[in-house]
Amino acid sequence: MLLLADAHYRCTSCGDCCRGWAVPLEDGEADRFRQQAATLVPADRLRGAVGRDKQAGRMIDTLVGGGRQCVALAEDQLCRVHATFGAEAKPRACRIFPFTFVATPSAVRVGLSFACPAVIDAEGPRLEEQRGEIEALFASAVDDSRYLLHVGAEVTLAPGRAVAWADAERLLGEMLAALGDTTRPLVERVCHAGADAALVQAGLEEGRDFAAALAHAQAERERLIAEVLAEEPSIDRLSRALFRTLLKSTEPGRHTAGGRVGGALAALLGTRVVKLQVPASVSPTHSTDEIEVAWKDVEAVRPGLGPDGEALLTRWLSNAIASCTFFGDAAFGLGLAAGLDLLVMSAAVAAFLARAHAAANRRTAVTLDDAKRGLRQLDSGLTHRSSMPRSFGRALEATASLDLLREQLG
Ligand code: SF4
């Protein structure tokens, strides 16, 4: 099992994962939850405790849903089912969050969702120090379940171009090394990772084997990075539309079928308002507040996240690459190159949301707290979004994702 090298996590019992989104249930879990909850909360509160939602293309039972909180969440923000029946009595999704598990031919890679404030704040000990607990969780709740995602012996790099897992693993290592080079600004590091993927793809298309294509990429990438960054950002209408679609999917209330339709329409119409979610962990009332900010006010906030915000975004990007959650099973079947495009565009959306949180607080520049709130909202949307249409993957190939990020980071 491969754990993220520098990741920290310990649940702080903030209760944020128990409100505001539809938590997926396995077959039989809805009935068990109803029976458990019936002994814990008044009958009138049980109505609507379990709902239905379309996730990953199929209708399933869910706990709570957009805007509400789980009936088992007590006033002290702890779970009544956990307190009464034990951790193992909770639905699998509740037990596993915020971990992600992806089985590759060489190891199971473990990652973390940044929808959890404790992950964003790097609370608690390193994952390596919790290896025993994580392995026990894997054995009891994840292995052989649909929560274990898979990477096969071959990985799609781009349409019609697959590489062996061992080669993909090398390319992922190159991307991670690029992101870890803190002597360069984040935009350059992201460009470096993208250049590696693009040049390897080009080398393979020219008939080189993987090792030669990678050597070619290593020799050529600095020239390509300089060339790309010498150009002014150029963002076409399709890229702007995809950015707005992704942004809308992260807004509060989008985690329902109706919300998704509304989100798609709003993205097409180009609505001029951005909706923000303030998690209960930063709200003194323990309610999840929603705020609206005018688009023009967001644009009035200076682009950029500052060094600490960039370090946070780097940690998020590195987590996605190391845990293999940006392509394949975990990302609508995207290949590595399109997955990287989606990841970079998502980083741009997180930076935009950080500016929106700054605007909501009448600031002209982003603080680290704004960056945290923006990233959390972005990752909550990614975690809980249903499958994207195939056309989204194709459109990503033509998206100016790096330029969208350059625009947001300034
Ligand atoms: S959001 Fe994270 S820290 Fe908060 S209760 Fe859930 S797992 Fe714990």
Tab-separated table of C-alpha atoms and ligand atoms in Angstrom:
chain	number	residue	atom	x	y	z
A	1	MET	CA	0.000	0.000	0.000
A	2	LEU	CA	1.449	3.345	-1.090
A	3	LEU	CA	0.607	6.211	1.272
A	4	LEU	CA	1.142	9.873	0.412
A	5	ALA	CA	4.622	10.745	1.620
A	6	ASP	CA	3.928	14.026	3.436
A	7	ALA	CA	0.177	13.881	4.020
A	8	HIS	CA	-1.290	14.367	7.483
A	9	TYR	CA	-4.818	13.642	8.670
A	10	ARG	CA	-6.805	13.205	11.844
A	11	CYS	CA	-10.567	13.726	12.008
A	12	THR	CA	-11.365	16.795	14.128
A	13	SER	CA	-15.088	15.907	14.362
A	14	CYS	CA	-16.139	19.119	12.635
A	15	GLY	CA	-19.163	17.339	11.114
A	16	ASP	CA	-18.708	18.987	7.698
A	17	CYS	CA	-18.867	15.651	5.863
A	18	CYS	CA	-22.292	14.979	7.394
A	19	ARG	CA	-24.095	17.900	5.826
A	20	GLY	CA	-24.735	19.491	2.482
A	21	TRP	CA	-24.300	16.563	0.102
A	22	ALA	CA	-25.858	13.238	-0.808
A	23	VAL	CA	-23.780	10.461	0.812
A	24	PRO	CA	-24.060	7.274	-1.318
A	25	LEU	CA	-25.408	4.098	0.326
A	26	GLU	CA	-24.759	0.490	-0.646
A	27	ASP	CA	-27.554	-2.079	-1.055
A	28	GLY	CA	-29.067	-2.802	2.366
A	29	GLU	CA	-27.442	0.189	4.090
A	30	ALA	CA	-30.562	2.384	3.840
A	31	ASP	CA	-32.702	-0.129	5.783
A	32	ARG	CA	-29.982	-0.682	8.385
A	33	PHE	CA	-29.566	3.077	8.824
A	34	ARG	CA	-33.336	3.593	9.247
A	35	GLN	CA	-33.420	0.891	11.934
A	36	GLN	CA	-30.403	2.348	13.760
A	37	ALA	CA	-31.657	5.941	13.505
A	38	ALA	CA	-35.148	4.943	14.743
A	39	THR	CA	-33.590	4.167	18.129
A	40	LEU	CA	-31.675	7.460	18.221
A	41	VAL	CA	-33.856	10.320	16.926
A	42	PRO	CA	-37.593	11.201	17.158
A	43	ALA	CA	-39.793	9.606	14.467
A	44	ASP	CA	-40.721	12.958	12.886
A	45	ARG	CA	-37.028	13.625	12.124
A	46	LEU	CA	-36.646	10.322	10.281
A	47	ARG	CA	-38.788	11.464	7.348
A	48	GLY	CA	-36.421	12.297	4.478
A	49	ALA	CA	-33.389	10.859	6.299
A	50	VAL	CA	-32.741	8.662	3.260
A	51	GLY	CA	-33.186	10.018	-0.259
A	52	ARG	CA	-32.432	9.024	-3.851
A	53	ASP	CA	-29.858	10.561	-6.177
A	54	LYS	CA	-28.237	9.784	-9.520
A	55	GLN	CA	-24.514	9.150	-9.003
A	56	ALA	CA	-22.057	7.728	-11.538
A	57	GLY	CA	-24.972	7.163	-13.913
A	58	ARG	CA	-27.271	5.158	-11.624
A	59	MET	CA	-29.987	5.918	-9.088
A	60	ILE	CA	-28.963	5.026	-5.542
A	61	ASP	CA	-30.102	5.542	-1.952
A	62	THR	CA	-28.338	8.380	-0.191
A	63	LEU	CA	-28.120	9.951	3.212
A	64	VAL	CA	-29.297	13.555	3.411
A	65	GLY	CA	-28.700	15.708	0.320
A	66	GLY	CA	-28.252	19.261	-0.870
A	67	GLY	CA	-28.442	21.797	1.944
A	68	ARG	CA	-29.412	19.432	4.788
A	69	GLN	CA	-27.560	17.430	7.392
A	70	CYS	CA	-27.625	13.787	8.401
A	71	VAL	CA	-30.251	13.020	11.052
A	72	ALA	CA	-27.620	11.049	12.983
A	73	LEU	CA	-25.415	14.130	13.435
A	74	ALA	CA	-25.719	15.239	17.063
A	75	GLU	CA	-25.401	18.794	18.420
A	76	ASP	CA	-21.792	18.069	19.430
A	77	GLN	CA	-21.073	17.335	15.725
A	78	LEU	CA	-20.502	13.633	16.445
A	79	CYS	CA	-22.330	10.741	14.786
A	80	ARG	CA	-25.011	9.066	16.945
A	81	VAL	CA	-24.705	5.788	14.980
A	82	HIS	CA	-20.931	5.727	15.589
A	83	ALA	CA	-21.376	6.562	19.295
A	84	THR	CA	-24.058	3.911	19.880
A	85	PHE	CA	-23.252	1.066	17.500
A	86	GLY	CA	-19.532	1.624	16.744
A	87	ALA	CA	-17.564	2.867	13.718
A	88	GLU	CA	-18.089	-0.358	11.762
A	89	ALA	CA	-21.900	0.056	11.926
A	90	LYS	CA	-21.762	3.213	9.779
A	91	PRO	CA	-22.333	3.122	5.996
A	92	ARG	CA	-19.135	2.413	4.048
A	93	ALA	CA	-18.945	5.914	2.517
A	94	CYS	CA	-18.976	7.456	6.012
A	95	ARG	CA	-16.257	5.088	7.235
A	96	ILE	CA	-13.980	5.607	4.256
A	97	PHE	CA	-14.180	9.409	3.855
A	98	PRO	CA	-11.822	11.272	3.363
A	99	PHE	CA	-9.594	8.454	2.056
A	100	THR	CA	-9.432	7.354	-1.572
A	101	PHE	CA	-8.078	3.967	-2.679
A	102	VAL	CA	-6.878	3.146	-6.201
A	103	ALA	CA	-5.524	-0.347	-6.950
A	104	THR	CA	-2.688	-0.285	-9.509
A	105	PRO	CA	-0.714	-3.290	-10.766
A	106	SER	CA	2.128	-2.405	-8.348
A	107	ALA	CA	0.314	-1.205	-5.183
A	108	VAL	CA	-2.889	0.255	-3.783
A	109	ARG	CA	-2.431	4.023	-3.766
A	110	VAL	CA	-4.085	5.877	-0.888
A	111	GLY	CA	-5.121	9.524	-1.226
A	112	LEU	CA	-7.187	12.103	0.642
A	113	SER	CA	-10.163	14.284	-0.252
A	114	PHE	CA	-9.601	18.003	0.288
A	115	ALA	CA	-13.346	18.353	0.881
A	116	CYS	CA	-12.347	17.571	4.505
A	117	PRO	CA	-11.121	20.645	6.422
A	118	ALA	CA	-8.736	18.477	8.495
A	119	VAL	CA	-6.977	17.384	5.298
A	120	ILE	CA	-6.697	20.979	4.113
A	121	ASP	CA	-5.264	22.004	7.489
A	122	ALA	CA	-2.917	18.961	7.532
A	123	GLU	CA	-4.188	18.040	10.997
A	124	GLY	CA	-2.811	15.052	12.852
A	125	PRO	CA	0.054	12.613	12.292
A	126	ARG	CA	1.522	11.572	8.943
A	127	LEU	CA	-0.396	8.824	7.141
A	128	GLU	CA	2.629	6.559	7.459
A	129	GLU	CA	2.191	6.642	11.248
A	130	GLN	CA	-1.411	5.447	10.750
A	131	ARG	CA	-0.570	2.635	8.334
A	132	GLY	CA	-2.089	-0.058	10.581
A	133	GLU	CA	-5.443	1.777	10.905
A	134	ILE	CA	-5.567	2.541	7.181
A	135	GLU	CA	-4.811	-1.073	6.250
A	136	ALA	CA	-7.527	-2.260	8.648
A	137	LEU	CA	-10.011	0.186	7.104
A	138	PHE	CA	-9.045	-1.047	3.653
A	139	ALA	CA	-9.543	-4.704	4.606
A	140	SER	CA	-12.898	-4.182	6.337
A	141	ALA	CA	-14.592	-1.557	4.148
A	142	VAL	CA	-12.818	-0.991	0.835
A	143	ASP	CA	-11.334	-4.191	-0.599
A	144	ASP	CA	-13.682	-5.846	-3.120
A	145	SER	CA	-16.132	-2.941	-2.896
A	146	ARG	CA	-16.975	-0.261	-5.467
A	147	TYR	CA	-14.915	2.167	-3.377
A	148	LEU	CA	-11.752	0.474	-4.620
A	149	LEU	CA	-10.958	2.070	-7.971
A	150	HIS	CA	-8.640	0.385	-10.453
A	151	VAL	CA	-5.821	1.211	-12.856
A	152	GLY	CA	-5.128	-1.598	-15.323
A	153	ALA	CA	-1.916	-3.013	-16.784
A	154	GLU	CA	-2.237	-0.438	-19.574
A	155	VAL	CA	-3.040	3.241	-19.072
A	156	THR	CA	-4.506	5.520	-21.720
A	157	LEU	CA	-2.230	8.499	-22.255
A	158	ALA	CA	-4.382	10.085	-24.981
A	159	PRO	CA	-7.091	8.668	-27.285
A	160	GLY	CA	-5.625	5.671	-29.142
A	161	ARG	CA	-2.316	5.837	-27.239
A	162	ALA	CA	-1.830	3.511	-24.234
A	163	VAL	CA	1.318	2.890	-22.173
A	164	ALA	CA	2.220	0.066	-19.800
A	165	TRP	CA	1.552	0.802	-16.126
A	166	ALA	CA	5.292	0.738	-15.316
A	167	ASP	CA	5.841	3.508	-17.896
A	168	ALA	CA	2.819	5.480	-16.686
A	169	GLU	CA	4.229	5.192	-13.160
A	170	ARG	CA	7.501	6.744	-14.368
A	171	LEU	CA	5.643	9.567	-16.042
A	172	LEU	CA	3.645	10.201	-12.850
A	173	GLY	CA	6.958	10.313	-10.965
A	174	GLU	CA	8.274	12.937	-13.411
A	175	MET	CA	5.109	15.033	-12.951
A	176	LEU	CA	5.394	14.842	-9.173
A	177	ALA	CA	9.052	15.852	-9.300
A	178	ALA	CA	8.083	18.818	-11.505
A	179	LEU	CA	5.433	19.954	-8.997
A	180	GLY	CA	7.856	19.523	-6.105
A	181	ASP	CA	10.443	21.912	-7.597
A	182	THR	CA	9.757	24.828	-5.262
A	183	THR	CA	12.478	26.955	-6.855
A	184	ARG	CA	9.950	27.790	-9.609
A	185	PRO	CA	6.537	29.517	-9.516
A	186	LEU	CA	3.564	27.131	-9.521
A	187	VAL	CA	2.529	28.005	-13.086
A	188	GLU	CA	5.982	26.967	-14.358
A	189	ARG	CA	5.841	23.713	-12.406
A	190	VAL	CA	2.387	22.872	-13.789
A	191	CYS	CA	3.613	23.752	-17.275
A	192	HIS	CA	6.595	21.425	-16.711
A	193	ALA	CA	4.275	18.522	-15.779
A	194	GLY	CA	2.079	19.203	-18.828
A	195	ALA	CA	5.140	19.470	-21.096
A	196	ASP	CA	6.348	16.055	-19.907
A	197	ALA	CA	3.011	14.439	-20.799
A	198	ALA	CA	2.722	16.227	-24.160
A	199	LEU	CA	6.323	15.519	-25.219
A	200	VAL	CA	6.158	11.848	-24.242
A	201	GLN	CA	2.926	11.551	-26.238
A	202	ALA	CA	4.572	13.256	-29.240
A	203	GLY	CA	7.644	10.990	-28.924
A	204	LEU	CA	5.470	7.859	-28.910
A	205	GLU	CA	3.582	9.126	-31.949
A	206	GLU	CA	6.910	9.573	-33.758
A	207	GLY	CA	7.615	5.874	-33.194
A	208	ARG	CA	9.992	6.091	-30.193
A	209	ASP	CA	9.697	3.547	-27.403
A	210	PHE	CA	8.721	4.906	-23.975
A	211	ALA	CA	12.276	5.268	-22.615
A	212	ALA	CA	13.355	7.207	-25.712
A	213	ALA	CA	10.176	9.326	-25.648
A	214	LEU	CA	10.837	10.211	-22.007
A	215	ALA	CA	14.488	11.069	-22.713
A	216	HIS	CA	13.275	13.256	-25.596
A	217	ALA	CA	10.811	14.975	-23.219
A	218	GLN	CA	13.559	15.599	-20.651
A	219	ALA	CA	15.785	17.151	-23.330
A	220	GLU	CA	13.062	19.323	-24.866
A	221	ARG	CA	10.858	20.401	-21.993
A	222	GLU	CA	12.675	23.591	-20.900
A	223	ARG	CA	12.485	24.924	-24.457
A	224	LEU	CA	8.760	24.101	-24.601
A	225	ILE	CA	8.053	25.666	-21.175
A	226	ALA	CA	9.822	28.887	-22.197
A	227	GLU	CA	7.923	28.950	-25.501
A	228	VAL	CA	4.515	28.399	-23.878
A	229	LEU	CA	5.025	30.945	-21.108
A	230	ALA	CA	6.415	33.589	-23.494
A	231	GLU	CA	2.960	33.796	-25.089
A	232	GLU	CA	0.248	35.924	-23.462
A	233	PRO	CA	-2.596	33.740	-22.062
A	234	SER	CA	-5.177	33.141	-24.777
A	235	ILE	CA	-8.540	31.739	-23.652
A	236	ASP	CA	-11.191	30.871	-26.238
A	237	ARG	CA	-14.975	30.728	-25.677
A	238	LEU	CA	-15.064	26.938	-25.296
A	239	SER	CA	-12.458	27.085	-22.511
A	240	ARG	CA	-14.427	29.840	-20.753
A	241	ALA	CA	-17.629	27.770	-21.051
A	242	LEU	CA	-15.935	24.662	-19.602
A	243	PHE	CA	-14.497	26.757	-16.762
A	244	ARG	CA	-17.985	28.073	-15.935
A	245	THR	CA	-19.465	24.545	-16.129
A	246	LEU	CA	-16.859	23.254	-13.684
A	247	LEU	CA	-17.361	26.268	-11.424
A	248	LYS	CA	-21.136	25.750	-11.377
A	249	SER	CA	-20.724	22.081	-10.463
A	250	THR	CA	-18.972	23.140	-7.247
A	251	GLU	CA	-21.685	25.512	-6.070
A	252	PRO	CA	-23.969	24.677	-3.126
A	253	GLY	CA	-27.139	22.799	-4.161
A	254	ARG	CA	-25.508	21.357	-7.304
A	255	HIS	CA	-25.215	17.896	-5.809
A	256	THR	CA	-28.786	17.035	-6.792
A	257	ALA	CA	-30.248	16.172	-10.214
A	258	GLY	CA	-32.258	19.436	-10.292
A	259	GLY	CA	-29.252	21.442	-9.203
A	260	ARG	CA	-27.113	19.901	-11.934
A	261	VAL	CA	-29.634	20.840	-14.635
A	262	GLY	CA	-29.848	24.362	-13.228
A	263	GLY	CA	-26.045	24.488	-13.120
A	264	ALA	CA	-25.703	23.458	-16.754
A	265	LEU	CA	-28.250	26.070	-17.861
A	266	ALA	CA	-26.621	28.776	-15.773
A	267	ALA	CA	-23.222	27.898	-17.249
A	268	LEU	CA	-24.637	28.209	-20.776
A	269	LEU	CA	-26.350	31.486	-20.001
A	270	GLY	CA	-23.199	32.814	-18.341
A	271	THR	CA	-24.754	33.866	-15.023
A	272	ARG	CA	-22.941	36.758	-13.374
A	273	VAL	CA	-23.210	35.526	-9.784
A	274	VAL	CA	-20.948	33.083	-7.965
A	275	LYS	CA	-22.433	31.027	-5.118
A	276	LEU	CA	-20.166	30.168	-2.223
A	277	GLN	CA	-20.453	27.662	0.565
A	278	VAL	CA	-19.110	28.537	3.998
A	279	PRO	CA	-18.486	25.232	5.805
A	280	ALA	CA	-19.876	24.827	9.298
A	281	SER	CA	-16.368	24.359	10.672
A	282	VAL	CA	-15.705	28.051	10.030
A	283	SER	CA	-19.242	29.232	10.816
A	284	PRO	CA	-19.919	29.959	14.505
A	285	THR	CA	-23.541	28.796	14.189
A	286	HIS	CA	-22.643	25.305	12.916
A	287	SER	CA	-24.983	25.872	9.993
A	288	THR	CA	-23.740	25.772	6.433
A	289	ASP	CA	-24.103	29.269	5.022
A	290	GLU	CA	-24.453	30.126	1.362
A	291	ILE	CA	-23.299	33.466	0.000
A	292	GLU	CA	-23.662	35.053	-3.431
A	293	VAL	CA	-20.983	37.281	-4.913
A	294	ALA	CA	-21.204	39.306	-8.123
A	295	TRP	CA	-18.790	38.079	-10.814
A	296	LYS	CA	-17.465	41.628	-11.322
A	297	ASP	CA	-16.570	41.827	-7.609
A	298	VAL	CA	-14.589	38.591	-7.919
A	299	GLU	CA	-12.693	40.000	-10.895
A	300	ALA	CA	-11.864	43.086	-8.834
A	301	VAL	CA	-9.839	40.893	-6.432
A	302	ARG	CA	-6.170	40.673	-7.402
A	303	PRO	CA	-5.341	37.310	-9.044
A	304	GLY	CA	-2.967	35.047	-7.128
A	305	LEU	CA	-3.001	32.948	-3.974
A	306	GLY	CA	0.222	34.078	-2.278
A	307	PRO	CA	3.029	31.661	-1.322
A	308	ASP	CA	1.010	29.745	1.299
A	309	GLY	CA	-2.016	29.445	-0.986
A	310	GLU	CA	0.217	28.200	-3.823
A	311	ALA	CA	1.782	25.662	-1.436
A	312	LEU	CA	-1.723	24.431	-0.542
A	313	LEU	CA	-2.722	24.141	-4.199
A	314	THR	CA	0.541	22.294	-4.904
A	315	ARG	CA	-0.257	19.828	-2.113
A	316	TRP	CA	-3.696	19.229	-3.635
A	317	LEU	CA	-2.283	18.724	-7.151
A	318	SER	CA	0.429	16.369	-5.868
A	319	ASN	CA	-2.166	14.381	-3.881
A	320	ALA	CA	-4.283	13.883	-7.023
A	321	ILE	CA	-1.291	12.744	-9.101
A	322	ALA	CA	0.255	10.496	-6.447
A	323	SER	CA	-3.073	8.866	-5.584
A	324	CYS	CA	-4.083	8.369	-9.272
A	325	THR	CA	-7.420	10.140	-8.779
A	326	PHE	CA	-7.149	12.484	-11.785
A	327	PHE	CA	-7.636	9.947	-14.598
A	328	GLY	CA	-9.276	6.597	-15.348
A	329	ASP	CA	-11.856	5.143	-12.951
A	330	ALA	CA	-11.630	8.123	-10.612
A	331	ALA	CA	-12.132	10.771	-13.307
A	332	PHE	CA	-14.836	9.723	-15.773
A	333	GLY	CA	-12.514	7.405	-17.703
A	334	LEU	CA	-10.212	10.232	-18.819
A	335	GLY	CA	-6.741	9.426	-20.140
A	336	LEU	CA	-3.669	10.836	-18.378
A	337	ALA	CA	-3.347	13.895	-20.646
A	338	ALA	CA	-7.049	14.883	-20.469
A	339	GLY	CA	-7.055	14.118	-16.724
A	340	LEU	CA	-4.152	16.508	-16.261
A	341	ASP	CA	-6.072	19.161	-18.235
A	342	LEU	CA	-9.089	18.697	-15.956
A	343	LEU	CA	-6.834	18.885	-12.895
A	344	VAL	CA	-5.214	22.130	-14.067
A	345	MET	CA	-8.580	23.673	-14.948
A	346	SER	CA	-9.872	22.581	-11.524
A	347	ALA	CA	-6.913	24.348	-9.905
A	348	ALA	CA	-7.914	27.484	-11.834
A	349	VAL	CA	-11.487	27.134	-10.523
A	350	ALA	CA	-10.178	26.730	-6.947
A	351	ALA	CA	-8.110	29.923	-7.358
A	352	PHE	CA	-11.162	31.755	-8.754
A	353	LEU	CA	-13.288	30.542	-5.816
A	354	ALA	CA	-10.571	31.803	-3.445
A	355	ARG	CA	-10.900	35.250	-5.064
A	356	ALA	CA	-14.699	34.973	-4.683
A	357	HIS	CA	-14.323	34.254	-0.956
A	358	ALA	CA	-11.989	37.272	-0.690
A	359	ALA	CA	-14.620	39.408	-2.487
A	360	ALA	CA	-17.336	38.143	-0.125
A	361	ASN	CA	-15.196	39.375	2.760
A	362	ARG	CA	-14.498	42.694	1.012
A	363	ARG	CA	-10.809	41.972	0.566
A	364	THR	CA	-8.841	43.018	-2.511
A	365	ALA	CA	-6.368	40.128	-2.265
A	366	VAL	CA	-6.693	36.452	-1.354
A	367	THR	CA	-5.690	35.206	2.115
A	368	LEU	CA	-4.761	31.629	3.026
A	369	ASP	CA	-8.241	31.153	4.515
A	370	ASP	CA	-9.818	32.221	1.197
A	371	ALA	CA	-7.567	29.717	-0.602
A	372	LYS	CA	-8.649	26.958	1.813
A	373	ARG	CA	-12.351	27.726	1.350
A	374	GLY	CA	-11.999	27.872	-2.420
A	375	LEU	CA	-10.158	24.572	-2.572
A	376	ARG	CA	-12.598	22.870	-0.230
A	377	GLN	CA	-15.572	23.991	-2.315
A	378	LEU	CA	-13.831	22.811	-5.481
A	379	ASP	CA	-12.953	19.400	-4.070
A	380	SER	CA	-16.443	18.907	-2.589
A	381	GLY	CA	-17.811	19.413	-6.104
A	382	LEU	CA	-15.325	16.955	-7.596
A	383	THR	CA	-15.982	14.350	-4.916
A	384	HIS	CA	-19.728	14.450	-5.296
A	385	ARG	CA	-20.177	15.108	-8.988
A	386	SER	CA	-21.804	12.468	-11.161
A	387	SER	CA	-20.240	11.175	-14.364
A	388	MET	CA	-19.381	13.783	-16.936
A	389	PRO	CA	-20.687	13.258	-20.486
A	390	ARG	CA	-18.123	11.798	-22.919
A	391	SER	CA	-18.150	15.076	-24.843
A	392	PHE	CA	-16.617	16.787	-21.778
A	393	GLY	CA	-13.523	14.570	-22.046
A	394	ARG	CA	-13.147	15.349	-25.742
A	395	ALA	CA	-13.614	19.070	-25.138
A	396	LEU	CA	-10.891	19.000	-22.476
A	397	GLU	CA	-8.308	18.149	-25.119
A	398	ALA	CA	-8.958	21.538	-26.724
A	399	THR	CA	-9.105	23.498	-23.461
A	400	ALA	CA	-6.646	26.253	-22.597
A	401	SER	CA	-6.374	24.869	-19.058
A	402	LEU	CA	-2.879	26.229	-18.355
A	403	ASP	CA	-3.885	29.704	-19.553
A	404	LEU	CA	-6.979	29.575	-17.323
A	405	LEU	CA	-4.668	28.850	-14.387
A	406	ARG	CA	-2.207	31.572	-15.454
A	407	GLU	CA	-5.109	34.055	-15.530
A	408	GLN	CA	-6.164	33.121	-11.980
A	409	LEU	CA	-2.661	33.015	-10.469
A	410	GLY	CA	-1.583	36.270	-12.136
B	1	SF4	S1	-15.092	16.644	7.410
B	1	SF4	FE1	-13.158	15.595	7.988
B	1	SF4	S2	-12.626	16.415	10.017
B	1	SF4	FE2	-14.789	16.954	9.635
B	1	SF4	S3	-15.959	15.245	10.595
B	1	SF4	FE3	-15.672	14.696	8.422
B	1	SF4	S4	-13.769	13.465	8.354
B	1	SF4	FE4	-13.821	14.528	10.358
